Amino acid sequence: MGSAISSCIEHLPPLADLIHPTPETYALLLNIFQYFPFSLIQWLTSFHPAGKTSLNHSLFNLPGRWAWCLMEIISPLNLLYLLYSLPRKFSLPPLPLLNKFLAALFTLHYINRAIISPFFAAPSMSPIHLGIVLSAAIFNWLNSGGLAGWLVGFDLSLIPDGSTAAVPIPTPMTGGLGPKTIIGPLGLILFILGMGCNIHSERTLFRLRREEALRRLNQETNSNSTTPPTHTSTPEKTKEETGNIYHKVYIIPPSTGLFKTILYPHYVFEWMEWIGFAMLGTLVLPTSSITATPILSTAGTSILRPELHLAPWLVPAAKVTRYLGVGFPVPAVVFVVNAVTNMLPHARWGRRWYVERFGEERVEGRGAVVPFCSWL
């Protein structure tokens, strides 16, 4: 065991290359991220000490708002830092306008997610366990590092898992109508629509929590009644214990609007965001297509395109982009896959939580993210 661990450590890139990824380190980060290990665990257990299911008392609990901000702000900060530093390190050409635009969209999402949502929109946030914070931080660091390498123009030789032949790189389309004239604008529309509906559905949940907390407070003041209605969950701590009347006050959203058929529309619309982002990313070209100047290593030698053995579930997307004659935005596609596989089990266990707290009749047959599906 000790020798195996030592061997793994010896094969890790130097710390400097992890902070400022080389093309080889970029390929390594993507190879790790496409098999992000925490997804399987979340399918096997409902234990998730954050949000509705946070632990009341734990030595490893961190303040909810600050913990959430810390683990999410890593994404935009690391991305922007690498977009600034990597071109200088490798003497790359300036970022194309499209690449800057994609970075701006990504940053915009995380300004809402890491700052506006926890500090200005959420009525309260339960403590978050240190383990959750660390796993989310690793996720966001890997993701932003991969996206940064892609946006600065690092290129890859893509090899389907189990094969020795690289996937041919499509020839960039130079003119006329074609898939790229449709995919790009459609991707932008999906991103904007997904982000807007994601924010709207999340803010709806926050509004319902505020209204329910105020209703309870008024009821206690007027009638001294402490019995909550059957359609809300019982708070686990009182206002006196937390200093926040909204703490642990949850209400099942009524089956109207975006919540008519599913309980987690904010998850679905976030996935739509990143699908749109990946579609827009099919128009991004690697450095080899932008300039004939090879990337140089810190030792002054030319760097060949590193190989990336694609996970089996990414191969169909690679074939589709090849057929359409557009680029395959590997980091963006990996992000979509990991976002879905990490959030889907949360939604599934969350639906079960709603059923346990409020009863199946209050859930009204809605699915977690698939309309009227009790399992999903």
C-alpha positions as a LaTeX table, in Angstrom:
\begin{tabular}{lrrr}
\hline
Residue & $x$ (\AA) & $y$ (\AA) & $z$ (\AA) \\
\hline
Met1 & 0.00 & 0.00 & 0.00 \\
Gly2 & 2.75 & 2.42 & 0.97 \\
Ser3 & 4.67 & 1.77 & $-2.26$ \\
Ala4 & 1.51 & 2.27 & $-4.35$ \\
Ile5 & 0.83 & 5.62 & $-2.70$ \\
Ser6 & 4.46 & 6.66 & $-3.18$ \\
Ser7 & 4.25 & 5.69 & $-6.86$ \\
Cys8 & 1.12 & 7.81 & $-7.37$ \\
Ile9 & 2.75 & 10.77 & $-5.66$ \\
Glu10 & 5.87 & 10.42 & $-7.81$ \\
His11 & 3.75 & 10.59 & $-10.98$ \\
Leu12 & 1.94 & 13.74 & $-9.92$ \\
Pro13 & 3.01 & 16.88 & $-11.79$ \\
Pro14 & 5.02 & 19.50 & $-9.91$ \\
Leu15 & 3.06 & 21.95 & $-7.77$ \\
Ala16 & 3.91 & 24.76 & $-10.18$ \\
Asp17 & 2.21 & 22.84 & $-13.01$ \\
Leu18 & $-0.90$ & 22.32 & $-10.88$ \\
Ile19 & $-1.12$ & 26.06 & $-10.22$ \\
His20 & $-0.32$ & 26.97 & $-13.85$ \\
Pro21 & $-1.30$ & 23.87 & $-15.85$ \\
Thr22 & 0.82 & 22.84 & $-18.81$ \\
Pro23 & $-0.97$ & 21.11 & $-21.72$ \\
Glu24 & 0.01 & 17.76 & $-20.18$ \\
Thr25 & $-1.36$ & 18.78 & $-16.77$ \\
Tyr26 & $-4.48$ & 20.10 & $-18.50$ \\
Ala27 & $-5.02$ & 16.64 & $-20.00$ \\
Leu28 & $-4.43$ & 15.05 & $-16.58$ \\
Leu29 & $-7.01$ & 17.32 & $-14.91$ \\
Leu30 & $-9.58$ & 16.44 & $-17.56$ \\
Asn31 & $-8.83$ & 12.75 & $-17.23$ \\
Ile32 & $-9.48$ & 12.95 & $-13.47$ \\
Phe33 & $-12.54$ & 15.15 & $-13.82$ \\
Gln34 & $-14.28$ & 12.98 & $-16.41$ \\
Tyr35 & $-14.29$ & 10.22 & $-13.77$ \\
Phe36 & $-15.13$ & 12.50 & $-10.84$ \\
Pro37 & $-15.33$ & 9.99 & $-7.96$ \\
Phe38 & $-17.96$ & 11.52 & $-5.66$ \\
Ser39 & $-20.97$ & 10.94 & $-7.92$ \\
Leu40 & $-21.26$ & 7.21 & $-7.16$ \\
Ile41 & $-21.22$ & 7.83 & $-3.41$ \\
Gln42 & $-24.13$ & 10.23 & $-3.69$ \\
Trp43 & $-26.23$ & 7.61 & $-5.45$ \\
Leu44 & $-25.61$ & 5.10 & $-2.66$ \\
Thr45 & $-26.47$ & 7.23 & 0.37 \\
Ser46 & $-28.77$ & 10.11 & 1.25 \\
Phe47 & $-26.21$ & 11.40 & 3.75 \\
His48 & $-25.45$ & 14.96 & 2.67 \\
Pro49 & $-24.76$ & 17.25 & 5.65 \\
Ala50 & $-25.77$ & 20.53 & 4.01 \\
Gly51 & $-29.00$ & 22.42 & 3.40 \\
Lys52 & $-32.20$ & 20.65 & 4.47 \\
Thr53 & $-30.24$ & 17.59 & 5.60 \\
Ser54 & $-27.44$ & 19.39 & 7.44 \\
Leu55 & $-26.27$ & 18.16 & 10.83 \\
Asn56 & $-27.45$ & 20.20 & 13.82 \\
His57 & $-24.28$ & 19.76 & 15.81 \\
Ser58 & $-20.91$ & 18.79 & 14.40 \\
Leu59 & $-17.36$ & 19.92 & 15.09 \\
Phe60 & $-16.89$ & 20.05 & 11.31 \\
Asn61 & $-19.83$ & 22.35 & 10.58 \\
Leu62 & $-18.98$ & 25.67 & 8.92 \\
Pro63 & $-21.24$ & 28.75 & 8.71 \\
Gly64 & $-23.54$ & 28.16 & 5.75 \\
Arg65 & $-23.27$ & 31.43 & 3.86 \\
Trp66 & $-19.49$ & 31.72 & 4.09 \\
Ala67 & $-18.87$ & 28.03 & 3.42 \\
Trp68 & $-21.05$ & 28.15 & 0.32 \\
Cys69 & $-19.31$ & 31.28 & $-0.94$ \\
Leu70 & $-15.86$ & 29.80 & $-0.30$ \\
Met71 & $-16.44$ & 26.56 & $-2.17$ \\
Glu72 & $-18.19$ & 28.20 & $-5.14$ \\
Ile73 & $-16.05$ & 31.31 & $-5.60$ \\
Ile74 & $-13.09$ & 29.05 & $-6.44$ \\
Ser75 & $-14.54$ & 28.50 & $-9.92$ \\
Pro76 & $-14.55$ & 32.07 & $-11.27$ \\
Leu77 & $-11.41$ & 33.17 & $-9.40$ \\
Asn78 & $-9.31$ & 30.24 & $-10.66$ \\
Leu79 & $-10.67$ & 30.58 & $-14.19$ \\
Leu80 & $-9.96$ & 34.32 & $-14.44$ \\
Tyr81 & $-6.51$ & 33.93 & $-12.88$ \\
Leu82 & $-5.52$ & 31.21 & $-15.35$ \\
Leu83 & $-6.91$ & 33.11 & $-18.33$ \\
Tyr84 & $-4.65$ & 35.97 & $-17.28$ \\
Ser85 & $-1.51$ & 34.00 & $-16.39$ \\
Leu86 & $-1.36$ & 31.07 & $-18.85$ \\
Pro87 & $-1.09$ & 33.14 & $-22.07$ \\
Arg88 & 1.86 & 34.98 & $-20.52$ \\
Lys89 & 3.55 & 31.81 & $-19.39$ \\
Phe90 & 3.28 & 30.08 & $-22.77$ \\
Ser91 & 3.39 & 33.16 & $-25.02$ \\
Leu92 & $-0.05$ & 32.42 & $-26.42$ \\
Pro93 & $-1.97$ & 34.82 & $-28.65$ \\
Pro94 & $-4.65$ & 37.05 & $-27.07$ \\
Leu95 & $-7.91$ & 35.31 & $-26.25$ \\
Pro96 & $-10.47$ & 35.49 & $-29.05$ \\
Leu97 & $-13.63$ & 37.45 & $-28.31$ \\
Leu98 & $-15.76$ & 34.29 & $-28.14$ \\
Asn99 & $-13.47$ & 32.78 & $-25.51$ \\
Lys100 & $-13.71$ & 35.96 & $-23.42$ \\
Phe101 & $-17.48$ & 35.92 & $-23.81$ \\
Leu102 & $-17.72$ & 32.33 & $-22.55$ \\
Ala103 & $-15.53$ & 33.23 & $-19.57$ \\
Ala104 & $-17.84$ & 36.18 & $-18.85$ \\
Leu105 & $-20.95$ & 33.94 & $-18.95$ \\
Phe106 & $-19.30$ & 31.47 & $-16.58$ \\
Thr107 & $-18.30$ & 34.27 & $-14.20$ \\
Leu108 & $-21.77$ & 35.80 & $-14.32$ \\
His109 & $-23.31$ & 32.51 & $-13.23$ \\
Tyr110 & $-20.95$ & 32.21 & $-10.29$ \\
Ile111 & $-21.39$ & 35.81 & $-9.16$ \\
Asn112 & $-25.02$ & 34.91 & $-8.58$ \\
Arg113 & $-24.22$ & 31.48 & $-7.16$ \\
Ala114 & $-21.36$ & 32.40 & $-4.83$ \\
Ile115 & $-22.25$ & 35.95 & $-3.75$ \\
Ile116 & $-25.77$ & 37.13 & $-4.56$ \\
Ser117 & $-27.60$ & 33.93 & $-3.69$ \\
Pro118 & $-26.07$ & 33.19 & $-0.25$ \\
Phe119 & $-25.66$ & 36.75 & 1.02 \\
Phe120 & $-28.53$ & 38.68 & $-0.56$ \\
Ala121 & $-31.23$ & 36.22 & $-1.67$ \\
Ala122 & $-31.34$ & 33.22 & 0.70 \\
Pro123 & $-33.29$ & 33.91 & 3.92 \\
Ser124 & $-30.92$ & 31.57 & 5.79 \\
Met125 & $-28.37$ & 28.86 & 5.11 \\
Ser126 & $-27.80$ & 25.87 & 7.33 \\
Pro127 & $-24.26$ & 24.92 & 8.39 \\
Ile128 & $-22.29$ & 22.97 & 5.80 \\
His129 & $-20.03$ & 20.09 & 6.77 \\
Leu130 & $-16.34$ & 20.47 & 6.02 \\
Gly131 & $-16.41$ & 17.32 & 3.90 \\
Ile132 & $-19.00$ & 18.86 & 1.57 \\
Val133 & $-17.00$ & 22.06 & 1.29 \\
Leu134 & $-13.79$ & 20.20 & 0.40 \\
Ser135 & $-15.42$ & 17.93 & $-2.20$ \\
Ala136 & $-17.17$ & 20.90 & $-3.83$ \\
Ala137 & $-13.94$ & 22.90 & $-3.79$ \\
Ile138 & $-12.08$ & 20.07 & $-5.56$ \\
Phe139 & $-14.90$ & 19.81 & $-8.11$ \\
Asn140 & $-14.77$ & 23.54 & $-8.83$ \\
Trp141 & $-10.97$ & 23.65 & $-9.02$ \\
Leu142 & $-10.81$ & 20.76 & $-11.48$ \\
Asn143 & $-13.63$ & 22.21 & $-13.54$ \\
Ser144 & $-12.26$ & 25.75 & $-13.75$ \\
Gly145 & $-8.75$ & 24.47 & $-14.51$ \\
Gly146 & $-10.03$ & 22.37 & $-17.39$ \\
Leu147 & $-12.15$ & 25.19 & $-18.78$ \\
Ala148 & $-9.23$ & 27.62 & $-18.53$ \\
Gly149 & $-6.89$ & 25.33 & $-20.45$ \\
Trp150 & $-9.52$ & 24.91 & $-23.15$ \\
Leu151 & $-10.25$ & 28.64 & $-23.44$ \\
Val152 & $-6.58$ & 29.64 & $-23.72$ \\
Gly153 & $-6.27$ & 27.22 & $-26.64$ \\
Phe154 & $-4.62$ & 24.04 & $-25.36$ \\
Asp155 & $-5.27$ & 21.24 & $-27.84$ \\
Leu156 & $-5.74$ & 17.51 & $-27.28$ \\
Ser157 & $-5.52$ & 14.28 & $-29.24$ \\
Leu158 & $-8.77$ & 12.59 & $-28.31$ \\
Ile159 & $-8.68$ & 8.80 & $-28.16$ \\
Pro160 & $-11.82$ & 6.74 & $-27.40$ \\
Asp161 & $-11.35$ & 4.56 & $-24.34$ \\
Gly162 & $-10.02$ & 1.17 & $-25.35$ \\
Ser163 & $-8.81$ & 2.40 & $-28.73$ \\
Thr164 & $-5.42$ & 3.52 & $-29.98$ \\
Ala165 & $-6.69$ & 5.75 & $-32.80$ \\
Ala166 & $-7.34$ & 9.42 & $-32.19$ \\
Val167 & $-10.67$ & 10.99 & $-33.13$ \\
Pro168 & $-10.02$ & 13.12 & $-36.23$ \\
Ile169 & $-10.29$ & 16.85 & $-35.56$ \\
Pro170 & $-13.02$ & 18.42 & $-37.70$ \\
Thr171 & $-11.98$ & 21.00 & $-40.27$ \\
Pro172 & $-13.14$ & 24.44 & $-39.09$ \\
Met173 & $-16.04$ & 25.69 & $-41.19$ \\
Thr174 & $-15.05$ & 28.85 & $-43.01$ \\
Gly175 & $-18.22$ & 30.15 & $-44.58$ \\
Gly176 & $-21.78$ & 29.59 & $-45.65$ \\
Leu177 & $-24.69$ & 28.30 & $-43.64$ \\
Gly178 & $-24.04$ & 25.24 & $-41.56$ \\
Pro179 & $-24.50$ & 23.70 & $-38.12$ \\
Lys180 & $-22.23$ & 26.27 & $-36.47$ \\
Thr181 & $-24.53$ & 29.11 & $-37.53$ \\
Ile182 & $-27.36$ & 27.40 & $-35.63$ \\
Ile183 & $-25.57$ & 25.74 & $-32.71$ \\
Gly184 & $-23.92$ & 28.91 & $-31.43$ \\
Pro185 & $-27.02$ & 31.15 & $-31.23$ \\
Leu186 & $-29.14$ & 28.25 & $-29.94$ \\
Gly187 & $-26.58$ & 27.59 & $-27.22$ \\
Leu188 & $-26.65$ & 31.24 & $-26.13$ \\
Ile189 & $-30.45$ & 31.19 & $-25.99$ \\
Leu190 & $-30.42$ & 28.03 & $-23.87$ \\
Phe191 & $-27.85$ & 29.54 & $-21.51$ \\
Ile192 & $-29.82$ & 32.75 & $-20.98$ \\
Leu193 & $-33.15$ & 30.93 & $-20.64$ \\
Gly194 & $-31.66$ & 28.34 & $-18.28$ \\
Met195 & $-30.00$ & 30.94 & $-16.06$ \\
Gly196 & $-33.14$ & 33.09 & $-15.89$ \\
Cys197 & $-35.43$ & 30.19 & $-14.99$ \\
Asn198 & $-32.87$ & 28.77 & $-12.55$ \\
Ile199 & $-32.74$ & 32.07 & $-10.66$ \\
His200 & $-36.51$ & 32.52 & $-10.80$ \\
Ser201 & $-37.29$ & 29.06 & $-9.38$ \\
Glu202 & $-34.65$ & 29.40 & $-6.66$ \\
Arg203 & $-35.95$ & 32.83 & $-5.67$ \\
Thr204 & $-39.47$ & 31.37 & $-5.57$ \\
Leu205 & $-38.33$ & 28.83 & $-2.97$ \\
Phe206 & $-36.69$ & 31.60 & $-0.93$ \\
Arg207 & $-39.87$ & 33.70 & $-1.09$ \\
Leu208 & $-42.02$ & 30.79 & 0.06 \\
Arg209 & $-39.71$ & 30.19 & 3.02 \\
Arg210 & $-39.92$ & 33.85 & 4.05 \\
Glu211 & $-43.70$ & 33.90 & 3.77 \\
Glu212 & $-44.05$ & 30.72 & 5.81 \\
Ala213 & $-41.69$ & 31.94 & 8.54 \\
Leu214 & $-43.58$ & 35.22 & 8.83 \\
Arg215 & $-46.91$ & 33.38 & 8.87 \\
Arg216 & $-45.70$ & 31.20 & 11.72 \\
Leu217 & $-44.42$ & 34.20 & 13.61 \\
Asn218 & $-47.75$ & 36.01 & 13.25 \\
Gln219 & $-49.62$ & 32.89 & 14.29 \\
Glu220 & $-47.50$ & 32.52 & 17.42 \\
Thr221 & $-47.98$ & 36.19 & 18.26 \\
Asn222 & $-51.75$ & 36.20 & 17.77 \\
Ser223 & $-52.79$ & 32.81 & 19.12 \\
Asn224 & $-49.73$ & 31.44 & 20.97 \\
Ser225 & $-50.02$ & 28.35 & 18.80 \\
Thr226 & $-46.83$ & 26.44 & 18.10 \\
Thr227 & $-48.29$ & 23.73 & 15.86 \\
Pro228 & $-47.22$ & 24.19 & 12.25 \\
Pro229 & $-49.59$ & 23.24 & 9.40 \\
Thr230 & $-49.23$ & 19.81 & 7.84 \\
His231 & $-47.72$ & 21.17 & 4.61 \\
Thr232 & $-44.59$ & 22.61 & 6.24 \\
Ser233 & $-41.67$ & 21.06 & 8.06 \\
Thr234 & $-41.02$ & 21.60 & 11.73 \\
Pro235 & $-37.98$ & 23.82 & 12.39 \\
Glu236 & $-35.21$ & 22.02 & 14.24 \\
Lys237 & $-34.10$ & 25.14 & 16.10 \\
Thr238 & $-36.09$ & 28.07 & 17.40 \\
Lys239 & $-35.62$ & 31.72 & 16.57 \\
Glu240 & $-34.00$ & 32.26 & 19.97 \\
Glu241 & $-31.38$ & 29.57 & 19.27 \\
Thr242 & $-30.39$ & 30.84 & 15.82 \\
Gly243 & $-31.31$ & 34.52 & 15.74 \\
Asn244 & $-32.99$ & 33.89 & 12.38 \\
Ile245 & $-36.73$ & 33.22 & 12.07 \\
Tyr246 & $-36.16$ & 31.52 & 8.69 \\
His247 & $-33.74$ & 28.87 & 9.97 \\
Lys248 & $-34.87$ & 25.33 & 9.05 \\
Val249 & $-38.26$ & 26.59 & 7.86 \\
Tyr250 & $-39.09$ & 24.72 & 4.68 \\
Ile251 & $-42.25$ & 24.51 & 2.63 \\
Ile252 & $-43.09$ & 22.26 & $-0.25$ \\
Pro253 & $-43.65$ & 24.43 & $-3.33$ \\
Pro254 & $-47.20$ & 24.39 & $-4.71$ \\
Ser255 & $-47.66$ & 22.58 & $-8.02$ \\
Thr256 & $-47.83$ & 25.72 & $-10.12$ \\
Gly257 & $-45.55$ & 27.43 & $-12.60$ \\
Leu258 & $-42.11$ & 25.85 & $-12.92$ \\
Phe259 & $-42.97$ & 23.50 & $-10.02$ \\
Lys260 & $-46.10$ & 22.10 & $-11.66$ \\
Thr261 & $-44.62$ & 18.72 & $-12.61$ \\
Ile262 & $-41.21$ & 18.58 & $-10.87$ \\
Leu263 & $-39.81$ & 19.60 & $-7.48$ \\
Tyr264 & $-36.35$ & 20.71 & $-8.62$ \\
Pro265 & $-36.76$ & 22.90 & $-11.72$ \\
His266 & $-33.77$ & 24.99 & $-10.63$ \\
Tyr267 & $-31.58$ & 21.92 & $-11.16$ \\
Val268 & $-33.01$ & 21.21 & $-14.60$ \\
Phe269 & $-32.55$ & 24.80 & $-15.75$ \\
Glu270 & $-28.98$ & 24.89 & $-14.48$ \\
Trp271 & $-28.29$ & 21.84 & $-16.63$ \\
Met272 & $-29.87$ & 23.71 & $-19.53$ \\
Glu273 & $-27.46$ & 26.58 & $-18.84$ \\
Trp274 & $-24.40$ & 24.40 & $-19.16$ \\
Ile275 & $-25.72$ & 22.52 & $-22.18$ \\
Gly276 & $-26.11$ & 25.90 & $-23.87$ \\
Phe277 & $-22.61$ & 26.84 & $-22.71$ \\
Ala278 & $-21.18$ & 23.65 & $-24.25$ \\
Met279 & $-23.07$ & 24.23 & $-27.50$ \\
Leu280 & $-21.65$ & 27.74 & $-27.74$ \\
Gly281 & $-18.25$ & 26.23 & $-26.93$ \\
Thr282 & $-18.31$ & 24.09 & $-30.08$ \\
Leu283 & $-17.22$ & 27.26 & $-31.90$ \\
Val284 & $-14.01$ & 27.61 & $-29.85$ \\
Leu285 & $-10.85$ & 26.73 & $-31.77$ \\
Pro286 & $-7.63$ & 25.38 & $-30.22$ \\
Thr287 & $-4.36$ & 27.31 & $-30.48$ \\
Ser288 & $-3.20$ & 25.14 & $-33.39$ \\
Ser289 & $-6.13$ & 26.48 & $-35.40$ \\
Ile290 & $-5.50$ & 30.09 & $-34.33$ \\
Thr291 & $-1.78$ & 30.32 & $-34.93$ \\
Ala292 & 0.96 & 28.22 & $-36.44$ \\
Thr293 & 3.30 & 29.04 & $-33.56$ \\
Pro294 & 3.77 & 25.94 & $-31.37$ \\
Ile295 & 3.32 & 26.14 & $-27.62$ \\
Leu296 & 6.65 & 26.11 & $-25.82$ \\
Ser297 & 7.32 & 24.46 & $-22.51$ \\
Thr298 & 9.14 & 26.25 & $-19.72$ \\
Ala299 & 12.28 & 24.46 & $-20.94$ \\
Gly300 & 11.89 & 26.03 & $-24.38$ \\
Thr301 & 10.94 & 22.86 & $-26.24$ \\
Ser302 & 7.84 & 22.42 & $-28.37$ \\
Ile303 & 4.92 & 20.70 & $-26.70$ \\
Leu304 & 3.02 & 18.08 & $-28.68$ \\
Arg305 & $-0.71$ & 17.69 & $-28.21$ \\
Pro306 & $-1.20$ & 15.47 & $-25.16$ \\
Glu307 & $-3.49$ & 12.48 & $-25.48$ \\
Leu308 & $-6.78$ & 12.18 & $-23.62$ \\
His309 & $-8.51$ & 8.82 & $-23.50$ \\
Leu310 & $-12.18$ & 9.74 & $-23.56$ \\
Ala311 & $-14.56$ & 8.12 & $-21.10$ \\
Pro312 & $-17.02$ & 5.86 & $-22.96$ \\
Trp313 & $-19.96$ & 8.18 & $-22.27$ \\
Leu314 & $-18.17$ & 11.07 & $-24.02$ \\
Val315 & $-17.48$ & 9.22 & $-27.28$ \\
Pro316 & $-21.02$ & 9.72 & $-28.73$ \\
Ala317 & $-20.74$ & 13.49 & $-28.23$ \\
Ala318 & $-17.33$ & 13.46 & $-29.92$ \\
Lys319 & $-18.81$ & 11.63 & $-32.91$ \\
Val320 & $-21.74$ & 14.05 & $-33.16$ \\
Thr321 & $-19.48$ & 17.12 & $-33.20$ \\
Arg322 & $-17.24$ & 15.45 & $-35.76$ \\
Tyr323 & $-20.25$ & 14.72 & $-37.96$ \\
Leu324 & $-21.42$ & 18.34 & $-37.68$ \\
Gly325 & $-17.96$ & 19.68 & $-38.43$ \\
Val326 & $-17.67$ & 21.69 & $-35.21$ \\
Gly327 & $-15.25$ & 21.53 & $-32.31$ \\
Phe328 & $-15.67$ & 19.15 & $-29.39$ \\
Pro329 & $-15.47$ & 21.28 & $-26.19$ \\
Val330 & $-14.28$ & 18.47 & $-23.92$ \\
Pro331 & $-14.14$ & 20.44 & $-20.62$ \\
Ala332 & $-17.57$ & 21.97 & $-21.18$ \\
Val333 & $-19.14$ & 18.60 & $-22.01$ \\
Val334 & $-17.45$ & 16.96 & $-19.01$ \\
Phe335 & $-18.85$ & 19.77 & $-16.86$ \\
Val336 & $-22.38$ & 19.08 & $-18.10$ \\
Val337 & $-22.04$ & 15.35 & $-17.41$ \\
Asn338 & $-20.63$ & 15.92 & $-13.92$ \\
Ala339 & $-23.20$ & 18.59 & $-13.06$ \\
Val340 & $-26.04$ & 16.21 & $-13.94$ \\
Thr341 & $-24.56$ & 13.13 & $-12.26$ \\
Asn342 & $-23.76$ & 15.07 & $-9.07$ \\
Met343 & $-27.06$ & 16.95 & $-8.78$ \\
Leu344 & $-29.42$ & 14.18 & $-9.90$ \\
Pro345 & $-28.97$ & 12.02 & $-6.78$ \\
His346 & $-29.48$ & 15.12 & $-4.60$ \\
Ala347 & $-32.81$ & 15.74 & $-6.34$ \\
Arg348 & $-33.79$ & 12.09 & $-6.01$ \\
Trp349 & $-33.05$ & 12.00 & $-2.26$ \\
Gly350 & $-34.65$ & 15.44 & $-1.93$ \\
Arg351 & $-37.94$ & 14.15 & $-3.31$ \\
Arg352 & $-37.83$ & 11.36 & $-0.77$ \\
Trp353 & $-37.23$ & 13.99 & 1.95 \\
Tyr354 & $-40.33$ & 15.90 & 0.80 \\
Val355 & $-42.40$ & 12.72 & 0.92 \\
Glu356 & $-41.17$ & 11.87 & 4.44 \\
Arg357 & $-41.85$ & 15.39 & 5.76 \\
Phe358 & $-45.07$ & 16.30 & 3.98 \\
Gly359 & $-46.55$ & 13.08 & 2.64 \\
Glu360 & $-47.04$ & 11.79 & $-0.89$ \\
Glu361 & $-50.34$ & 13.68 & $-1.18$ \\
Arg362 & $-48.53$ & 17.01 & $-0.85$ \\
Val363 & $-45.94$ & 15.96 & $-3.43$ \\
Glu364 & $-48.92$ & 15.41 & $-5.77$ \\
Gly365 & $-47.16$ & 12.82 & $-7.90$ \\
Arg366 & $-44.45$ & 15.20 & $-9.05$ \\
Gly367 & $-41.02$ & 13.86 & $-9.91$ \\
Ala368 & $-37.73$ & 15.27 & $-8.72$ \\
Val369 & $-36.50$ & 16.35 & $-12.19$ \\
Val370 & $-38.54$ & 14.10 & $-14.50$ \\
Pro371 & $-42.27$ & 14.97 & $-14.65$ \\
Phe372 & $-44.46$ & 12.56 & $-12.65$ \\
Cys373 & $-41.59$ & 10.10 & $-12.10$ \\
Ser374 & $-41.47$ & 8.96 & $-8.48$ \\
Trp375 & $-37.91$ & 7.61 & $-8.85$ \\
Leu376 & $-36.40$ & 10.64 & $-10.61$ \\
\hline
\end{tabular}
